[in-house]
Amino acid sequence: MSPRRYELSDFEWSIIEPLLPNKPRGVPRSDDRMVLNGIYWRLRTGSPWAEIPERYGPSTTCYNRFVRWAKIGVWDRIFEAVSRAYDGDLQMIDSSSIRVHQHGANGKKGGLNKRRPPLGTSLEAAAWGAREAD
């Protein structure tokens, strides 16, 4: 069976596995590779956490592990290790080099800035002078 689109290859897993925190006491954790695949699926698709497919385990497990590992710097270590392992073989698309379709380029310059409240302004509707719904 071929690997799924959003899942780690065996090579990537061999790089990442030693970098993950290991807490041997307490309740056994969900499979790290399965949870990582769920996290990567969510990040690559842009879907909400609750829509992670069941094959990756509970969405709350994926979310909690993502947040905890972000706090202790695991993601930084993973990114650096995978970047070193591929040694420039990966290519990324920078959004500044992508042209907008002709129909998406009809807005006025600076139009969005006029609609935003000044910095420090409350985001409550009453602060903007809007009336509440009756």
GROMACS .gro file of N, CA, C and O in nm:
model
  536
    1MET      N    1   0.085  -0.118   0.000
    1MET     CA    2   0.000   0.000   0.000
    1MET      C    3   0.089   0.124   0.000
    1MET      O    4   0.186   0.133   0.074
    2SER      N    5   0.059   0.220  -0.085
    2SER     CA    6   0.140   0.341  -0.093
    2SER      C    7   0.106   0.433   0.024
    2SER      O    8  -0.006   0.432   0.076
    3PRO      N    9   0.203   0.514   0.068
    3PRO     CA   10   0.176   0.604   0.181
    3PRO      C   11   0.074   0.711   0.141
    3PRO      O   12   0.065   0.751   0.026
    4ARG      N   13  -0.001   0.755   0.238
    4ARG     CA   14  -0.100   0.859   0.213
    4ARG      C   15  -0.029   0.992   0.191
    4ARG      O   16   0.084   1.011   0.231
    5ARG      N   17  -0.099   1.083   0.132
    5ARG     CA   18  -0.042   1.211   0.092
    5ARG      C   19   0.016   1.291   0.209
    5ARG      O   20   0.119   1.353   0.196
    6TYR      N   21  -0.051   1.292   0.322
    6TYR     CA   22  -0.010   1.377   0.433
    6TYR      C   23   0.068   1.303   0.540
    6TYR      O   24   0.085   1.354   0.650
    7GLU      N   25   0.113   1.185   0.514
    7GLU     CA   26   0.179   1.106   0.619
    7GLU      C   27   0.330   1.107   0.602
    7GLU      O   28   0.383   1.125   0.493
    8LEU      N   29   0.398   1.088   0.715
    8LEU     CA   30   0.544   1.087   0.717
    8LEU      C   31   0.599   0.965   0.645
    8LEU      O   32   0.546   0.855   0.657
    9SER      N   33   0.708   0.985   0.572
    9SER     CA   34   0.777   0.871   0.512
    9SER      C   35   0.859   0.803   0.621
    9SER      O   36   0.883   0.859   0.729
   10ASP      N   37   0.906   0.682   0.593
   10ASP     CA   38   0.990   0.612   0.690
   10ASP      C   39   1.120   0.688   0.715
   10ASP      O   40   1.170   0.691   0.827
   11PHE      N   41   1.174   0.751   0.613
   11PHE     CA   42   1.296   0.831   0.628
   11PHE      C   43   1.272   0.949   0.723
   11PHE      O   44   1.350   0.973   0.815
   12GLU      N   45   1.163   1.021   0.702
   12GLU     CA   46   1.132   1.135   0.790
   12GLU      C   47   1.107   1.088   0.933
   12GLU      O   48   1.151   1.153   1.028
   13TRP      N   49   1.037   0.977   0.949
   13TRP     CA   50   1.010   0.925   1.083
   13TRP      C   51   1.138   0.886   1.153
   13TRP      O   52   1.154   0.908   1.273
   14SER      N   53   1.235   0.830   1.081
   14SER     CA   54   1.362   0.791   1.144
   14SER      C   55   1.439   0.912   1.194
   14SER      O   56   1.515   0.902   1.290
   15ILE      N   57   1.417   1.028   1.133
   15ILE     CA   58   1.482   1.152   1.178
   15ILE      C   59   1.409   1.210   1.298
   15ILE      O   60   1.470   1.257   1.394
   16ILE      N   61   1.277   1.208   1.294
   16ILE     CA   62   1.194   1.275   1.395
   16ILE      C   63   1.183   1.195   1.524
   16ILE      O   64   1.185   1.253   1.633
   17GLU      N   65   1.173   1.065   1.516
   17GLU     CA   66   1.144   0.982   1.634
   17GLU      C   67   1.239   1.008   1.752
   17GLU      O   68   1.192   1.025   1.865
   18PRO      N   69   1.372   1.017   1.732
   18PRO     CA   70   1.458   1.040   1.849
   18PRO      C   71   1.444   1.179   1.912
   18PRO      O   72   1.487   1.201   2.025
   19LEU      N   73   1.382   1.273   1.841
   19LEU     CA   74   1.368   1.410   1.892
   19LEU      C   75   1.245   1.430   1.979
   19LEU      O   76   1.231   1.533   2.043
   20LEU      N   77   1.156   1.331   1.981
   20LEU     CA   78   1.030   1.347   2.054
   20LEU      C   79   1.050   1.320   2.203
   20LEU      O   80   1.127   1.233   2.241
   21PRO      N   81   0.979   1.398   2.287
   21PRO     CA   82   0.989   1.374   2.431
   21PRO      C   83   0.929   1.237   2.465
   21PRO      O   84   0.832   1.194   2.403
   22ASN      N   85   0.987   1.173   2.565
   22ASN     CA   86   0.939   1.041   2.605
   22ASN      C   87   0.914   1.043   2.754
   22ASN      O   88   1.006   1.055   2.834
   23LYS      N   89   0.788   1.030   2.792
   23LYS     CA   90   0.750   1.030   2.933
   23LYS      C   91   0.708   0.887   2.967
   23LYS      O   92   0.596   0.846   2.938
   24PRO      N   93   0.796   0.807   3.028
   24PRO     CA   94   0.767   0.666   3.048
   24PRO      C   95   0.665   0.635   3.156
   24PRO      O   96   0.611   0.527   3.160
   25ARG      N   97   0.635   0.725   3.247
   25ARG     CA   98   0.542   0.693   3.356
   25ARG      C   99   0.401   0.736   3.321
   25ARG      O  100   0.379   0.816   3.231
   26GLY      N  101   0.306   0.681   3.392
   26GLY     CA  102   0.167   0.717   3.370
   26GLY      C  103   0.101   0.634   3.263
   26GLY      O  104   0.146   0.526   3.228
   27VAL      N  105  -0.006   0.687   3.207
   27VAL     CA  106  -0.084   0.617   3.106
   27VAL      C  107  -0.003   0.613   2.976
   27VAL      O  108   0.056   0.713   2.936
   28PRO      N  109   0.000   0.498   2.909
   28PRO     CA  110   0.073   0.491   2.781
   28PRO      C  111   0.015   0.590   2.680
   28PRO      O  112  -0.106   0.606   2.669
   29ARG      N  113   0.105   0.657   2.609
   29ARG     CA  114   0.063   0.758   2.512
   29ARG      C  115   0.016   0.694   2.383
   29ARG      O  116   0.052   0.581   2.350
   30SER      N  117  -0.061   0.771   2.307
   30SER     CA  118  -0.099   0.729   2.172
   30SER      C  119   0.027   0.723   2.087
   30SER      O  120   0.126   0.790   2.115
   31ASP      N  121   0.022   0.646   1.981
   31ASP     CA  122   0.135   0.632   1.891
   31ASP      C  123   0.177   0.768   1.836
   31ASP      O  124   0.096   0.840   1.776
   32ASP      N  125   0.303   0.804   1.860
   32ASP     CA  126   0.352   0.936   1.819
   32ASP      C  127   0.343   0.957   1.668
   32ASP      O  128   0.309   1.065   1.622
   33ARG      N  129   0.376   0.855   1.591
   33ARG     CA  130   0.373   0.870   1.446
   33ARG      C  131   0.231   0.896   1.397
   33ARG      O  132   0.209   0.981   1.310
   34MET      N  133   0.135   0.826   1.452
   34MET     CA  134  -0.005   0.845   1.414
   34MET      C  135  -0.050   0.988   1.448
   34MET      O  136  -0.113   1.055   1.367
   35VAL      N  137  -0.015   1.035   1.567
   35VAL     CA  138  -0.054   1.169   1.610
   35VAL      C  139   0.015   1.276   1.524
   35VAL      O  140  -0.047   1.374   1.482
   36LEU      N  141   0.143   1.255   1.494
   36LEU     CA  142   0.215   1.350   1.408
   36LEU      C  143   0.151   1.356   1.269
   36LEU      O  144   0.138   1.464   1.212
   37ASN      N  145   0.113   1.242   1.216
   37ASN     CA  146   0.046   1.242   1.087
   37ASN      C  147  -0.085   1.320   1.094
   37ASN      O  148  -0.121   1.392   1.000
   38GLY      N  149  -0.157   1.310   1.204
   38GLY     CA  150  -0.280   1.388   1.223
   38GLY      C  151  -0.253   1.537   1.230
   38GLY      O  152  -0.324   1.618   1.171
   39ILE      N  153  -0.146   1.573   1.301
   39ILE     CA  154  -0.109   1.715   1.312
   39ILE      C  155  -0.070   1.769   1.175
   39ILE      O  156  -0.114   1.876   1.134
   40TYR      N  157   0.012   1.694   1.102
   40TYR     CA  158   0.054   1.738   0.969
   40TYR      C  159  -0.064   1.745   0.873
   40TYR      O  160  -0.071   1.834   0.789
   41TRP      N  161  -0.157   1.651   0.885
   41TRP     CA  162  -0.276   1.655   0.801
   41TRP      C  163  -0.352   1.785   0.825
   41TRP      O  164  -0.392   1.853   0.731
   42ARG      N  165  -0.368   1.819   0.950
   42ARG     CA  166  -0.442   1.941   0.985
   42ARG      C  167  -0.370   2.066   0.935
   42ARG      O  168  -0.429   2.157   0.878
   43LEU      N  169  -0.237   2.071   0.952
   43LEU     CA  170  -0.161   2.188   0.910
   43LEU      C  171  -0.157   2.202   0.758
   43LEU      O  172  -0.161   2.313   0.706
   44ARG      N  173  -0.151   2.092   0.687
   44ARG     CA  174  -0.144   2.098   0.541
   44ARG      C  175  -0.279   2.126   0.477
   44ARG      O  176  -0.286   2.188   0.371
   45THR      N  177  -0.386   2.083   0.538
   45THR     CA  178  -0.518   2.105   0.478
   45THR      C  179  -0.582   2.235   0.524
   45THR      O  180  -0.668   2.289   0.455
   46GLY      N  181  -0.544   2.284   0.642
   46GLY     CA  182  -0.606   2.404   0.696
   46GLY      C  183  -0.742   2.379   0.759
   46GLY      O  184  -0.814   2.471   0.791
   47SER      N  185  -0.777   2.254   0.776
   47SER     CA  186  -0.906   2.219   0.836
   47SER      C  187  -0.904   2.246   0.986
   47SER      O  188  -0.797   2.252   1.047
   48PRO      N  189  -1.020   2.256   1.048
   48PRO     CA  190  -1.025   2.270   1.194
   48PRO      C  191  -0.973   2.143   1.262
   48PRO      O  192  -0.975   2.034   1.204
   49TRP      N  193  -0.926   2.158   1.384
   49TRP     CA  194  -0.873   2.043   1.460
   49TRP      C  195  -0.977   1.933   1.472
   49TRP      O  196  -0.945   1.815   1.467
   50ALA      N  197  -1.102   1.969   1.488
   50ALA     CA  198  -1.207   1.869   1.509
   50ALA      C  199  -1.231   1.781   1.386
   50ALA      O  200  -1.292   1.676   1.398
   51GLU      N  201  -1.182   1.821   1.270
   51GLU     CA  202  -1.205   1.745   1.148
   51GLU      C  203  -1.092   1.650   1.112
   51GLU      O  204  -1.088   1.595   1.002
   52ILE      N  205  -0.995   1.631   1.202
   52ILE     CA  206  -0.888   1.537   1.175
   52ILE      C  207  -0.949   1.397   1.162
   52ILE      O  208  -1.030   1.356   1.244
   53PRO      N  209  -0.912   1.323   1.056
   53PRO     CA  210  -0.969   1.189   1.036
   53PRO      C  211  -0.944   1.097   1.156
   53PRO      O  212  -0.841   1.107   1.223
   54GLU      N  213  -1.036   1.007   1.181
   54GLU     CA  214  -1.029   0.917   1.297
   54GLU      C  215  -0.907   0.827   1.295
   54GLU      O  216  -0.862   0.783   1.400
   55ARG      N  217  -0.852   0.799   1.177
   55ARG     CA  218  -0.736   0.710   1.169
   55ARG      C  219  -0.614   0.769   1.240
   55ARG      O  220  -0.518   0.698   1.268
   56TYR      N  221  -0.615   0.901   1.267
   56TYR     CA  222  -0.504   0.966   1.337
   56TYR      C  223  -0.528   0.977   1.487
   56TYR      O  224  -0.449   1.039   1.557
   57GLY      N  225  -0.634   0.923   1.536
   57GLY     CA  226  -0.663   0.929   1.678
   57GLY      C  227  -0.753   1.047   1.710
   57GLY      O  228  -0.796   1.121   1.621
   58PRO      N  229  -0.779   1.068   1.839
   58PRO     CA  230  -0.866   1.179   1.880
   58PRO      C  231  -0.806   1.314   1.843
   58PRO      O  232  -0.686   1.337   1.858
   59SER      N  233  -0.890   1.404   1.794
   59SER     CA  234  -0.841   1.537   1.756
   59SER      C  235  -0.788   1.613   1.877
   59SER      O  236  -0.694   1.692   1.863
   60THR      N  237  -0.844   1.588   1.995
   60THR     CA  238  -0.795   1.656   2.115
   60THR      C  239  -0.652   1.613   2.148
   60THR      O  240  -0.572   1.694   2.193
   61THR      N  241  -0.620   1.486   2.123
   61THR     CA  242  -0.483   1.438   2.146
   61THR      C  243  -0.387   1.509   2.052
   61THR      O  244  -0.280   1.555   2.094
   62CYS      N  245  -0.425   1.520   1.925
   62CYS     CA  246  -0.339   1.589   1.828
   62CYS      C  247  -0.320   1.735   1.868
   62CYS      O  248  -0.208   1.786   1.866
   63TYR      N  249  -0.428   1.802   1.903
   63TYR     CA  250  -0.419   1.944   1.941
   63TYR      C  251  -0.333   1.962   2.066
   63TYR      O  252  -0.244   2.047   2.070
   64ASN      N  253  -0.361   1.884   2.170
   64ASN     CA  254  -0.287   1.898   2.296
   64ASN      C  255  -0.139   1.873   2.276
   64ASN      O  256  -0.054   1.946   2.329
   65ARG      N  257  -0.105   1.772   2.200
   65ARG     CA  258   0.036   1.742   2.178
   65ARG      C  259   0.102   1.851   2.095
   65ARG      O  260   0.216   1.890   2.121
   66PHE      N  261   0.031   1.905   1.997
   66PHE     CA  262   0.085   2.015   1.917
   66PHE      C  263   0.118   2.136   2.006
   66PHE      O  264   0.227   2.193   1.997
   67VAL      N  265   0.026   2.173   2.093
   67VAL     CA  266   0.046   2.290   2.180
   67VAL      C  267   0.157   2.265   2.281
   67VAL      O  268   0.244   2.349   2.302
   68ARG      N  269   0.157   2.148   2.344
   68ARG     CA  270   0.260   2.118   2.444
   68ARG      C  271   0.399   2.117   2.382
   68ARG      O  272   0.495   2.170   2.439
   69TRP      N  273   0.410   2.055   2.265
   69TRP     CA  274   0.541   2.049   2.200
   69TRP      C  275   0.586   2.185   2.150
   69TRP      O  276   0.705   2.212   2.142
   70ALA      N  277   0.492   2.272   2.116
   70ALA     CA  278   0.529   2.407   2.076
   70ALA      C  279   0.590   2.483   2.194
   70ALA      O  280   0.687   2.556   2.179
   71LYS      N  281   0.533   2.463   2.312
   71LYS     CA  282   0.581   2.533   2.431
   71LYS      C  283   0.723   2.492   2.471
   71LYS      O  284   0.799   2.573   2.521
   72ILE      N  285   0.757   2.365   2.450
   72ILE     CA  286   0.889   2.318   2.493
   72ILE      C  287   0.991   2.312   2.379
   72ILE      O  288   1.103   2.267   2.397
   73GLY      N  289   0.954   2.359   2.258
   73GLY     CA  290   1.049   2.372   2.148
   73GLY      C  291   1.073   2.248   2.065
   73GLY      O  292   1.171   2.242   1.990
   74VAL      N  293   0.986   2.149   2.074
   74VAL     CA  294   1.004   2.027   1.996
   74VAL      C  295   0.993   2.055   1.847
   74VAL      O  296   1.069   2.002   1.766
   75TRP      N  297   0.900   2.142   1.808
   75TRP     CA  298   0.880   2.170   1.666
   75TRP      C  299   1.001   2.236   1.604
   75TRP      O  300   1.035   2.209   1.488
   76ASP      N  301   1.070   2.322   1.679
   76ASP     CA  302   1.192   2.385   1.627
   76ASP      C  303   1.299   2.279   1.601
   76ASP      O  304   1.366   2.283   1.498
   77ARG      N  305   1.315   2.186   1.693
   77ARG     CA  306   1.415   2.079   1.676
   77ARG      C  307   1.379   1.990   1.556
   77ARG      O  308   1.467   1.951   1.479
   78ILE      N  309   1.251   1.958   1.541
   78ILE     CA  310   1.208   1.874   1.429
   78ILE      C  311   1.236   1.947   1.297
   78ILE      O  312   1.290   1.888   1.203
   79PHE      N  313   1.200   2.072   1.289
   79PHE     CA  314   1.220   2.149   1.166
   79PHE      C  315   1.367   2.155   1.128
   79PHE      O  316   1.404   2.134   1.013
   80GLU      N  317   1.453   2.183   1.225
   80GLU     CA  318   1.597   2.191   1.197
   80GLU      C  319   1.653   2.057   1.152
   80GLU      O  320   1.732   2.049   1.058
   81ALA      N  321   1.613   1.948   1.218
   81ALA     CA  322   1.665   1.816   1.184
   81ALA      C  323   1.621   1.771   1.045
   81ALA      O  324   1.701   1.719   0.967
   82VAL      N  325   1.494   1.792   1.012
   82VAL     CA  326   1.445   1.752   0.880
   82VAL      C  327   1.509   1.840   0.772
   82VAL      O  328   1.545   1.791   0.665
   83SER      N  329   1.527   1.968   0.799
   83SER     CA  330   1.593   2.057   0.703
   83SER      C  331   1.736   2.012   0.675
   83SER      O  332   1.781   2.010   0.561
   84ARG      N  333   1.808   1.977   0.781
   84ARG     CA  334   1.946   1.927   0.764
   84ARG      C  335   1.948   1.796   0.687
   84ARG      O  336   2.036   1.773   0.603
   85ALA      N  337   1.854   1.708   0.714
   85ALA     CA  338   1.852   1.577   0.650
   85ALA      C  339   1.828   1.588   0.499
   85ALA      O  340   1.888   1.514   0.422
   86TYR      N  341   1.743   1.681   0.459
   86TYR     CA  342   1.715   1.695   0.316
   86TYR      C  343   1.820   1.782   0.246
   86TYR      O  344   1.832   1.779   0.125
   87ASP      N  345   1.894   1.861   0.321
   87ASP     CA  346   2.007   1.939   0.271
   87ASP      C  347   1.976   2.013   0.141
   87ASP      O  348   2.046   1.999   0.041
   88GLY      N  349   1.868   2.087   0.141
   88GLY     CA  350   1.834   2.170   0.026
   88GLY      C  351   1.761   2.097  -0.086
   88GLY      O  352   1.743   2.153  -0.194
   89ASP      N  353   1.721   1.973  -0.064
   89ASP     CA  354   1.651   1.899  -0.169
   89ASP      C  355   1.503   1.936  -0.177
   89ASP      O  356   1.437   1.900  -0.272
   90LEU      N  357   1.452   2.005  -0.077
   90LEU     CA  358   1.311   2.045  -0.078
   90LEU      C  359   1.298   2.183  -0.140
   90LEU      O  360   1.387   2.267  -0.128
   91GLN      N  361   1.186   2.207  -0.204
   91GLN     CA  362   1.158   2.338  -0.259
   91GLN      C  363   1.027   2.388  -0.202
   91GLN      O  364   0.933   2.313  -0.189
   92MET      N  365   1.025   2.515  -0.167
   92MET     CA  366   0.906   2.576  -0.110
   92MET      C  367   0.857   2.685  -0.206
   92MET      O  368   0.935   2.743  -0.279
   93ILE      N  369   0.728   2.714  -0.200
   93ILE     CA  370   0.672   2.821  -0.280
   93ILE      C  371   0.650   2.940  -0.188
   93ILE      O  372   0.584   2.931  -0.086
   94ASP      N  373   0.708   3.051  -0.225
   94ASP     CA  374   0.691   3.175  -0.149
   94ASP      C  375   0.570   3.247  -0.208
   94ASP      O  376   0.565   3.273  -0.328
   95SER      N  377   0.473   3.279  -0.125
   95SER     CA  378   0.350   3.339  -0.175
   95SER      C  379   0.373   3.475  -0.240
   95SER      O  380   0.290   3.522  -0.317
   96SER      N  381   0.485   3.540  -0.212
   96SER     CA  382   0.509   3.670  -0.275
   96SER      C  383   0.542   3.657  -0.423
   96SER      O  384   0.541   3.754  -0.496
   97SER      N  385   0.574   3.535  -0.470
   97SER     CA  386   0.607   3.516  -0.611
   97SER      C  387   0.490   3.463  -0.692
   97SER      O  388   0.504   3.437  -0.810
   98ILE      N  389   0.375   3.448  -0.632
   98ILE     CA  390   0.258   3.396  -0.701
   98ILE      C  391   0.171   3.513  -0.745
   98ILE      O  392   0.138   3.601  -0.665
   99ARG      N  393   0.134   3.513  -0.870
   99ARG     CA  394   0.051   3.622  -0.922
   99ARG      C  395  -0.095   3.598  -0.888
   99ARG      O  396  -0.143   3.486  -0.889
  100VAL      N  397  -0.166   3.705  -0.867
  100VAL     CA  398  -0.308   3.698  -0.836
  100VAL      C  399  -0.385   3.689  -0.968
  100VAL      O  400  -0.349   3.752  -1.067
  101HIS      N  401  -0.491   3.611  -0.968
  101HIS     CA  402  -0.578   3.603  -1.086
  101HIS      C  403  -0.637   3.741  -1.113
  101HIS      O  404  -0.659   3.820  -1.020
  102GLN      N  405  -0.664   3.771  -1.238
  102GLN     CA  406  -0.712   3.905  -1.275
  102GLN      C  407  -0.837   3.948  -1.200
  102GLN      O  408  -0.857   4.066  -1.173
  103HIS      N  409  -0.923   3.853  -1.165
  103HIS     CA  410  -1.046   3.889  -1.094
  103HIS      C  411  -1.021   3.915  -0.946
  103HIS      O  412  -1.105   3.973  -0.879
  104GLY      N  413  -0.909   3.874  -0.896
  104GLY     CA  414  -0.877   3.896  -0.755
  104GLY      C  415  -0.797   4.023  -0.733
  104GLY      O  416  -0.759   4.055  -0.621
  105ALA      N  417  -0.768   4.097  -0.838
  105ALA     CA  418  -0.682   4.214  -0.827
  105ALA      C  419  -0.756   4.345  -0.848
  105ALA      O  420  -0.701   4.440  -0.899
  106ASN      N  421  -0.882   4.352  -0.812
  106ASN     CA  422  -0.959   4.473  -0.839
  106ASN      C  423  -0.982   4.560  -0.717
  106ASN      O  424  -1.057   4.655  -0.722
  107GLY      N  425  -0.921   4.531  -0.605
  107GLY     CA  426  -0.941   4.612  -0.485
  107GLY      C  427  -0.856   4.738  -0.486
  107GLY      O  428  -0.751   4.745  -0.551
  108LYS      N  429  -0.900   4.840  -0.414
  108LYS     CA  430  -0.824   4.964  -0.404
  108LYS      C  431  -0.708   4.945  -0.307
  108LYS      O  432  -0.718   4.872  -0.210
  109LYS      N  433  -0.600   5.016  -0.334
  109LYS     CA  434  -0.486   5.010  -0.243
  109LYS      C  435  -0.523   5.078  -0.112
  109LYS      O  436  -0.584   5.185  -0.112
  110GLY      N  437  -0.488   5.017  -0.002
  110GLY     CA  438  -0.515   5.075   0.129
  110GLY      C  439  -0.659   5.066   0.171
  110GLY      O  440  -0.696   5.121   0.274
  111GLY      N  441  -0.743   5.000   0.096
  111GLY     CA  442  -0.885   4.992   0.128
  111GLY      C  443  -0.911   4.917   0.258
  111GLY      O  444  -1.001   4.952   0.332
  112LEU      N  445  -0.832   4.816   0.286
  112LEU     CA  446  -0.854   4.738   0.407
  112LEU      C  447  -0.817   4.816   0.532
  112LEU      O  448  -0.878   4.799   0.636
  113ASN      N  449  -0.715   4.900   0.524
  113ASN     CA  450  -0.670   4.974   0.642
  113ASN      C  451  -0.775   5.072   0.692
  113ASN      O  452  -0.782   5.102   0.809
  114LYS      N  453  -0.859   5.123   0.602
  114LYS     CA  454  -0.959   5.220   0.642
  114LYS      C  455  -1.071   5.154   0.722
  114LYS      O  456  -1.138   5.219   0.800
  115ARG      N  457  -1.091   5.024   0.704
  115ARG     CA  458  -1.200   4.956   0.771
  115ARG      C  459  -1.161   4.906   0.910
  115ARG      O  460  -1.246   4.874   0.989
  116ARG      N  461  -1.035   4.897   0.937
  116ARG     CA  462  -0.990   4.845   1.067
  116ARG      C  463  -0.990   4.957   1.171
  116ARG      O  464  -0.956   5.071   1.140
  117PRO      N  465  -1.023   4.922   1.294
  117PRO     CA  466  -1.017   5.025   1.399
  117PRO      C  467  -0.871   5.055   1.431
  117PRO      O  468  -0.784   4.972   1.412
  118PRO      N  469  -0.844   5.175   1.482
  118PRO     CA  470  -0.707   5.209   1.520
  118PRO      C  471  -0.657   5.114   1.630
  118PRO      O  472  -0.735   5.056   1.704
  119LEU      N  473  -0.526   5.101   1.638
  119LEU     CA  474  -0.468   5.015   1.741
  119LEU      C  475  -0.511   5.060   1.880
  119LEU      O  476  -0.519   5.179   1.908
  120GLY      N  477  -0.541   4.965   1.964
  120GLY     CA  478  -0.583   4.996   2.100
  120GLY      C  479  -0.733   5.015   2.113
  120GLY      O  480  -0.784   5.031   2.223
  121THR      N  481  -0.805   5.016   2.002
  121THR     CA  482  -0.950   5.033   2.006
  121THR      C  483  -1.014   4.900   2.041
  121THR      O  484  -0.972   4.795   1.996
  122SER      N  485  -1.116   4.906   2.121
  122SER     CA  486  -1.189   4.786   2.159
  122SER      C  487  -1.259   4.729   2.037
  122SER      O  488  -1.301   4.802   1.948
  123LEU      N  489  -1.270   4.598   2.031
  123LEU     CA  490  -1.337   4.533   1.918
  123LEU      C  491  -1.487   4.515   1.943
  123LEU      O  492  -1.554   4.447   1.867
  124GLU      N  493  -1.538   4.575   2.047
  124GLU     CA  494  -1.683   4.572   2.072
  124GLU      C  495  -1.752   4.664   1.972
  124GLU      O  496  -1.703   4.771   1.937
  125ALA      N  497  -1.867   4.622   1.925
  125ALA     CA  498  -1.940   4.699   1.824
  125ALA      C  499  -1.976   4.839   1.877
  125ALA      O  500  -1.975   4.936   1.802
  126ALA      N  501  -2.007   4.850   2.006
  126ALA     CA  502  -2.044   4.980   2.063
  126ALA      C  503  -1.928   5.078   2.056
  126ALA      O  504  -1.948   5.199   2.046
  127ALA      N  505  -1.805   5.031   2.060
  127ALA     CA  506  -1.689   5.119   2.055
  127ALA      C  507  -1.674   5.183   1.919
  127ALA      O  508  -1.612   5.288   1.905
  128TRP      N  509  -1.732   5.124   1.815
  128TRP     CA  510  -1.723   5.179   1.681
  128TRP      C  511  -1.841   5.270   1.650
  128TRP      O  512  -1.851   5.323   1.541
  129GLY      N  513  -1.932   5.282   1.743
  129GLY     CA  514  -2.049   5.364   1.722
  129GLY      C  515  -2.164   5.288   1.658
  129GLY      O  516  -2.260   5.346   1.611
  130ALA      N  517  -2.151   5.156   1.653
  130ALA     CA  518  -2.257   5.075   1.594
  130ALA      C  519  -2.368   5.054   1.696
  130ALA      O  520  -2.343   5.046   1.816
  131ARG      N  521  -2.490   5.045   1.645
  131ARG     CA  522  -2.602   5.020   1.734
  131ARG      C  523  -2.619   4.869   1.753
  131ARG      O  524  -2.590   4.791   1.665
  132GLU      N  525  -2.670   4.829   1.866
  132GLU     CA  526  -2.697   4.689   1.892
  132GLU      C  527  -2.826   4.648   1.822
  132GLU      O  528  -2.915   4.731   1.800
  133ALA      N  529  -2.835   4.520   1.787
  133ALA     CA  530  -2.955   4.470   1.720
  133ALA      C  531  -3.073   4.474   1.818
  133ALA      O  532  -3.060   4.446   1.936
  134ASP      N  533  -3.190   4.509   1.763
  134ASP     CA  534  -3.309   4.516   1.848
  134ASP      C  535  -3.370   4.382   1.868
  134ASP      O  536  -3.370   4.293   1.795
   0.00000   0.00000   0.00000
